[in-house]
Short mmCIF file of C-alpha atoms in Angstrom, two decimals:
data_model
loop_
_atom_site.label_atom_id
_atom_site.label_comp_id
_atom_site.label_asym_id
_atom_site.label_seq_id
_atom_site.Cartn_x
_atom_site.Cartn_y
_atom_site.Cartn_z
CA ASN A 1 0.00 0.00 0.00
CA GLU A 2 2.99 2.30 -0.40
CA LEU A 3 4.07 4.30 -3.45
CA SER A 4 7.55 5.81 -3.70
CA VAL A 5 7.82 8.81 -6.05
CA ILE A 6 10.71 10.95 -7.31
CA SER A 7 10.61 14.19 -9.29
CA PHE A 8 13.83 15.28 -10.99
CA ASN A 9 14.77 18.08 -13.36
CA ILE A 10 17.72 16.35 -14.98
CA ARG A 11 18.98 19.50 -16.80
CA VAL A 12 18.91 19.38 -20.56
CA ARG A 13 22.10 18.60 -22.48
CA VAL A 14 23.16 21.82 -24.21
CA GLY A 15 24.95 21.67 -27.57
CA LEU A 16 28.62 22.51 -27.98
CA SER A 17 28.96 24.00 -24.50
CA GLU A 18 28.90 20.41 -23.25
CA LEU A 19 32.52 20.11 -24.33
CA ILE A 20 33.78 22.76 -21.91
CA ASN A 21 31.08 22.85 -19.26
CA PRO A 22 32.24 21.39 -15.92
CA ASN A 23 28.61 20.44 -15.25
CA SER A 24 28.04 18.85 -18.66
CA TRP A 25 25.74 15.86 -18.96
CA SER A 26 28.63 13.62 -20.02
CA ARG A 27 30.45 14.41 -16.77
CA ARG A 28 27.48 13.84 -14.46
CA GLN A 29 25.29 11.31 -16.29
CA SER A 30 26.37 8.31 -14.20
CA ALA A 31 25.05 10.00 -11.04
CA THR A 32 21.40 9.70 -12.11
CA PRO A 33 21.09 5.88 -12.37
CA ALA A 34 23.19 5.61 -9.20
CA MET A 35 20.70 7.82 -7.36
CA ILE A 36 17.71 5.88 -8.67
CA LYS A 37 19.27 2.55 -7.69
CA ASP A 38 19.85 3.94 -4.20
CA TYR A 39 16.24 5.06 -3.67
CA CYS A 40 14.46 2.46 -5.85
CA PRO A 41 11.31 4.53 -6.49
CA ASP A 42 8.23 2.82 -7.86
CA ILE A 43 7.78 5.69 -10.31
CA PHE A 44 9.55 8.91 -11.16
CA GLY A 45 9.11 11.92 -13.42
CA VAL A 46 11.97 13.55 -15.30
CA GLN A 47 11.91 17.08 -16.67
CA GLU A 48 14.17 18.72 -19.30
CA ALA A 49 15.53 15.47 -20.73
CA LEU A 50 16.35 14.90 -24.38
CA SER A 51 15.75 11.46 -25.83
CA ASP A 52 19.42 10.41 -25.71
CA GLN A 53 19.59 11.32 -22.03
CA LEU A 54 16.53 9.19 -21.34
CA THR A 55 17.97 6.31 -23.34
CA TYR A 56 21.13 6.44 -21.25
CA VAL A 57 19.18 6.42 -17.99
CA GLY A 58 16.87 3.66 -19.21
CA ASP A 59 19.77 1.50 -20.42
CA ASN A 60 21.30 1.72 -16.96
CA LEU A 61 18.06 0.95 -15.12
CA PRO A 62 16.94 -2.44 -16.48
CA ASN A 63 14.05 -2.71 -14.01
CA TYR A 64 12.40 0.42 -15.40
CA ASP A 65 10.49 1.29 -18.55
CA TYR A 66 9.53 4.81 -19.58
CA VAL A 67 7.18 6.86 -21.77
CA GLY A 68 7.07 10.36 -23.20
CA VAL A 69 7.16 12.41 -26.39
CA GLY A 70 9.25 15.29 -27.68
CA ARG A 71 7.50 18.52 -26.90
CA GLU A 72 8.33 20.02 -30.31
CA ASP A 73 7.09 17.25 -32.62
CA ASN A 74 5.11 14.71 -30.55
CA LYS A 75 7.48 11.87 -31.47
CA GLU A 76 7.74 8.96 -29.06
CA ILE A 77 11.20 8.35 -27.65
CA SER A 78 11.90 5.26 -29.76
CA ASP A 79 11.09 7.21 -32.96
CA ILE A 80 13.32 10.22 -32.28
CA THR A 81 16.39 10.51 -34.51
CA ASP A 82 17.25 14.15 -33.77
CA PRO A 83 17.00 14.81 -30.01
CA GLU A 84 17.45 18.57 -30.27
CA LYS A 85 14.76 18.87 -32.95
CA SER A 86 12.23 16.83 -30.97
CA GLY A 87 13.02 18.78 -27.82
CA GLU A 88 12.62 18.15 -24.13
CA ILE A 89 10.51 15.26 -22.86
CA MET A 90 8.49 15.11 -19.66
CA ALA A 91 9.19 11.41 -19.20
CA ILE A 92 7.64 8.98 -16.71
CA PHE A 93 9.74 6.01 -15.56
CA TYR A 94 8.16 3.12 -13.69
CA ASN A 95 9.47 -0.03 -12.03
CA THR A 96 8.02 -2.82 -14.18
CA SER A 97 8.22 -5.39 -11.39
CA LYS A 98 5.96 -3.30 -9.14
CA VAL A 99 3.84 -1.06 -11.36
CA LYS A 100 1.84 -1.77 -14.52
CA LEU A 101 1.22 0.87 -17.18
CA LEU A 102 -2.44 0.93 -18.26
CA GLU A 103 -2.69 4.08 -20.40
CA TRP A 104 -0.62 7.16 -21.08
CA GLY A 105 -0.54 10.31 -23.18
CA THR A 106 0.60 13.92 -23.46
CA TYR A 107 -1.15 17.28 -23.52
CA TRP A 108 0.37 20.62 -24.40
CA LEU A 109 -0.15 23.42 -21.92
CA SER A 110 -1.84 25.72 -24.40
CA GLU A 111 -5.15 26.68 -25.92
CA THR A 112 -4.74 23.69 -28.28
CA PRO A 113 -3.62 20.93 -25.89
CA ASP A 114 -3.96 18.03 -28.33
CA LYS A 115 -1.11 19.11 -30.61
CA PRO A 116 2.38 20.64 -30.26
CA SER A 117 1.75 24.28 -29.42
CA LYS A 118 2.90 27.12 -27.21
CA GLY A 119 0.39 28.42 -24.70
CA TRP A 120 -0.47 32.00 -23.78
CA ASP A 121 2.79 34.00 -23.61
CA ALA A 122 5.11 31.12 -22.67
CA ASN A 123 8.75 31.07 -23.68
CA TYR A 124 8.65 27.43 -24.77
CA TYR A 125 6.33 24.57 -25.62
CA ARG A 126 5.22 23.06 -22.30
CA THR A 127 3.62 19.66 -21.77
CA MET A 128 2.09 17.33 -19.23
CA THR A 129 2.71 13.61 -19.59
CA TRP A 130 0.09 11.49 -17.83
CA ALA A 131 -0.15 7.80 -17.06
CA LYS A 132 -2.80 5.59 -15.52
CA MET A 133 -0.97 2.98 -13.47
CA GLN A 134 -1.75 -0.08 -11.37
CA MET A 135 0.22 -1.52 -8.46
CA LYS A 136 0.90 -5.16 -9.35
CA TYR A 137 0.60 -6.63 -5.85
CA SER A 138 -2.38 -4.71 -4.48
CA GLY A 139 -4.17 -3.94 -7.74
CA LYS A 140 -4.63 -0.32 -6.66
CA LYS A 141 -4.79 2.17 -9.52
CA PHE A 142 -3.64 5.78 -9.66
CA PHE A 143 -2.88 8.61 -12.08
CA TYR A 144 0.59 10.07 -12.40
CA VAL A 145 1.22 13.42 -14.11
CA ASN A 146 4.63 14.97 -14.81
CA THR A 147 5.13 18.54 -16.04
CA HIS A 148 7.44 21.54 -16.36
CA LEU A 149 5.81 24.96 -16.16
CA ASP A 150 7.11 27.95 -18.09
CA ASN A 151 10.10 29.89 -16.80
CA HIS A 152 8.91 33.25 -18.18
CA SER A 153 5.19 33.80 -17.91
CA GLY A 154 3.11 33.77 -14.76
CA THR A 155 -0.01 33.61 -16.92
CA ALA A 156 1.32 30.52 -18.73
CA ARG A 157 2.10 28.86 -15.39
CA GLU A 158 -1.33 29.58 -13.93
CA GLU A 159 -3.24 28.61 -17.07
CA GLY A 160 -1.03 25.54 -17.45
CA LEU A 161 -1.90 24.37 -13.94
CA LYS A 162 -5.58 25.01 -14.59
CA LEU A 163 -5.38 22.87 -17.71
CA ILE A 164 -3.60 20.10 -15.80
CA VAL A 165 -6.27 20.10 -13.09
CA ASN A 166 -9.06 20.08 -15.69
CA LYS A 167 -7.50 17.26 -17.71
CA ILE A 168 -7.05 15.17 -14.57
CA ALA A 169 -10.73 15.71 -13.74
CA GLU A 170 -11.74 14.65 -17.27
CA MET A 171 -9.68 11.46 -17.17
CA ASN A 172 -10.16 10.48 -13.56
CA ILE A 173 -13.82 9.54 -13.66
CA ASP A 174 -13.28 6.88 -10.97
CA ASN A 175 -11.73 9.40 -8.57
CA LEU A 176 -8.45 7.48 -8.28
CA PRO A 177 -5.49 8.78 -6.29
CA VAL A 178 -3.38 11.31 -8.24
CA VAL A 179 0.29 12.30 -8.13
CA LEU A 180 1.58 15.45 -9.84
CA THR A 181 5.32 16.06 -10.07
CA GLY A 182 7.35 18.73 -11.76
CA ASP A 183 9.44 21.85 -11.93
CA PHE A 184 6.84 24.58 -11.45
CA ASN A 185 9.31 27.51 -11.66
CA VAL A 186 7.66 29.22 -8.68
CA THR A 187 8.44 29.32 -4.97
CA PRO A 188 5.93 28.03 -2.40
CA ASP A 189 4.54 31.50 -1.64
CA ASN A 190 3.46 32.11 -5.25
CA SER A 191 -0.27 32.58 -5.79
CA VAL A 192 -0.15 30.33 -8.87
CA LEU A 193 -0.20 27.34 -6.54
CA LYS A 194 -3.68 28.24 -5.32
CA VAL A 195 -4.94 26.41 -8.40
CA LEU A 196 -3.74 23.19 -6.79
CA ASP A 197 -5.05 24.17 -3.37
CA ASN A 198 -8.49 24.70 -4.91
CA ALA A 199 -8.25 21.25 -6.48
CA LYS A 200 -7.66 19.74 -3.01
CA MET A 201 -4.13 18.66 -3.91
CA LEU A 202 -1.51 18.52 -1.17
CA ASP A 203 2.16 19.44 -1.23
CA ALA A 204 4.25 16.50 0.01
CA ARG A 205 6.96 18.82 1.32
CA THR A 206 4.59 20.60 3.71
CA THR A 207 2.31 17.69 4.65
CA ALA A 208 4.74 14.80 5.13
CA GLU A 209 5.22 13.47 8.65
CA GLU A 210 8.99 13.65 8.13
CA THR A 211 10.21 16.39 5.81
CA ASP A 212 12.81 19.10 5.20
CA ASP A 213 12.89 22.70 3.98
CA LEU A 214 15.91 22.45 1.68
CA ALA A 215 16.04 24.23 -1.66
CA THR A 216 15.40 22.08 -4.72
CA PHE A 217 17.11 24.42 -7.23
CA ASN A 218 20.83 24.73 -6.51
CA GLY A 219 22.00 26.64 -9.60
CA TRP A 220 25.29 24.71 -9.56
CA GLY A 221 26.07 26.62 -6.37
CA LYS A 222 26.26 29.91 -8.28
CA GLU A 223 22.65 31.11 -8.22
CA GLU A 224 20.12 31.73 -5.48
CA ALA A 225 18.90 28.41 -4.11
CA ARG A 226 15.13 28.05 -3.81
CA VAL A 227 12.25 25.58 -3.77
CA ILE A 228 10.66 25.28 -7.24
CA ASP A 229 10.18 21.50 -7.62
CA TYR A 230 7.15 19.74 -6.19
CA ILE A 231 5.34 16.49 -5.54
CA TYR A 232 1.62 17.10 -5.12
CA TYR A 233 -0.92 14.38 -4.40
CA ARG A 234 -4.59 13.71 -3.74
CA GLY A 235 -6.54 10.64 -2.67
CA PHE A 236 -3.79 8.99 -0.63
CA ALA A 237 -4.22 8.19 3.06
CA SER A 238 -1.00 9.86 4.13
CA CYS A 239 2.51 11.00 3.20
CA PRO A 240 4.94 9.57 5.76
CA GLU A 241 8.10 11.04 4.26
CA TYR A 242 9.47 13.71 1.93
CA GLU A 243 13.15 14.35 1.21
CA THR A 244 15.31 16.62 -0.92
CA ILE A 245 18.09 14.34 -2.18
CA VAL A 246 21.34 16.25 -1.68
CA LYS A 247 23.65 13.26 -1.44
CA GLN A 248 26.40 13.00 -4.03
CA TYR A 249 26.67 10.06 -6.41
CA ALA A 250 29.44 8.78 -8.71
CA ASN A 251 31.80 11.45 -7.36
CA VAL A 252 29.69 14.16 -9.01
CA GLN A 253 29.26 17.38 -7.04
CA TYR A 254 25.92 18.33 -8.59
CA ILE A 255 23.68 15.69 -10.14
CA SER A 256 21.88 18.61 -11.88
CA ASP A 257 21.14 22.26 -11.20
CA HIS A 258 18.12 20.82 -9.39
CA TYR A 259 18.14 18.27 -6.59
CA PRO A 260 15.80 15.30 -6.96
CA ILE A 261 12.94 15.13 -4.46
CA VAL A 262 11.29 11.96 -3.15
CA ALA A 263 8.08 11.20 -1.27
CA ARG A 264 6.43 8.08 0.13
CA LEU A 265 2.66 7.94 -0.20
CA MET A 266 0.27 5.49 1.44
CA PHE A 267 -2.90 4.30 -0.30
#
């Protein structure tokens, strides 16, 4: 009756600067599967990943499968030949020995959510990847949604969250438990989050029996650290534990410019 969840902005691999960047993906990539193997989540959402980054992580986590599409062209990961052209993927990974995938899909956070599109005055295409899952041992079902809200527009963030809440309501006709993870690009005091409060969703960081108040964005130690990554949930009995994962793996100082966050939820 327990679900372990991680949300992680993996930091997109960036072109030629990778060759000289001390925090390049090639220098820190081994830290991600090491972290996942340490925590063994049942399911986790990744933001900002290109398809080749996801393939690397998946190849090094044989117990996990994953789904998602490029936000620029709606191509599934296995069909992508040009990672930069397809763009970032809001991927969902799940432990195939513990969780069964029933259905999944992607919506764009825009006025035309069924096709690749940029919403309101957002800087970039933004998406939500959703999956209907079932725990193999208990048979309990739940919805999992992974997203990355816009870094520029408060309107795009608010409207994007409204769309997410509305799409969940449309799909979740059986009122199953729901988990929402992502980089929301806002701090906890931002009024944008009232959309989730109104939808009766709870922040794992503030409601867990054991928790912390550490920043989730570290900026490689060069920018202001702050909380902008979240695990929200609804329909679970409790949240015993939340943690910001600041441990180092594979001798890498920063696994990303974001720390992963993890929560345990009880059905």
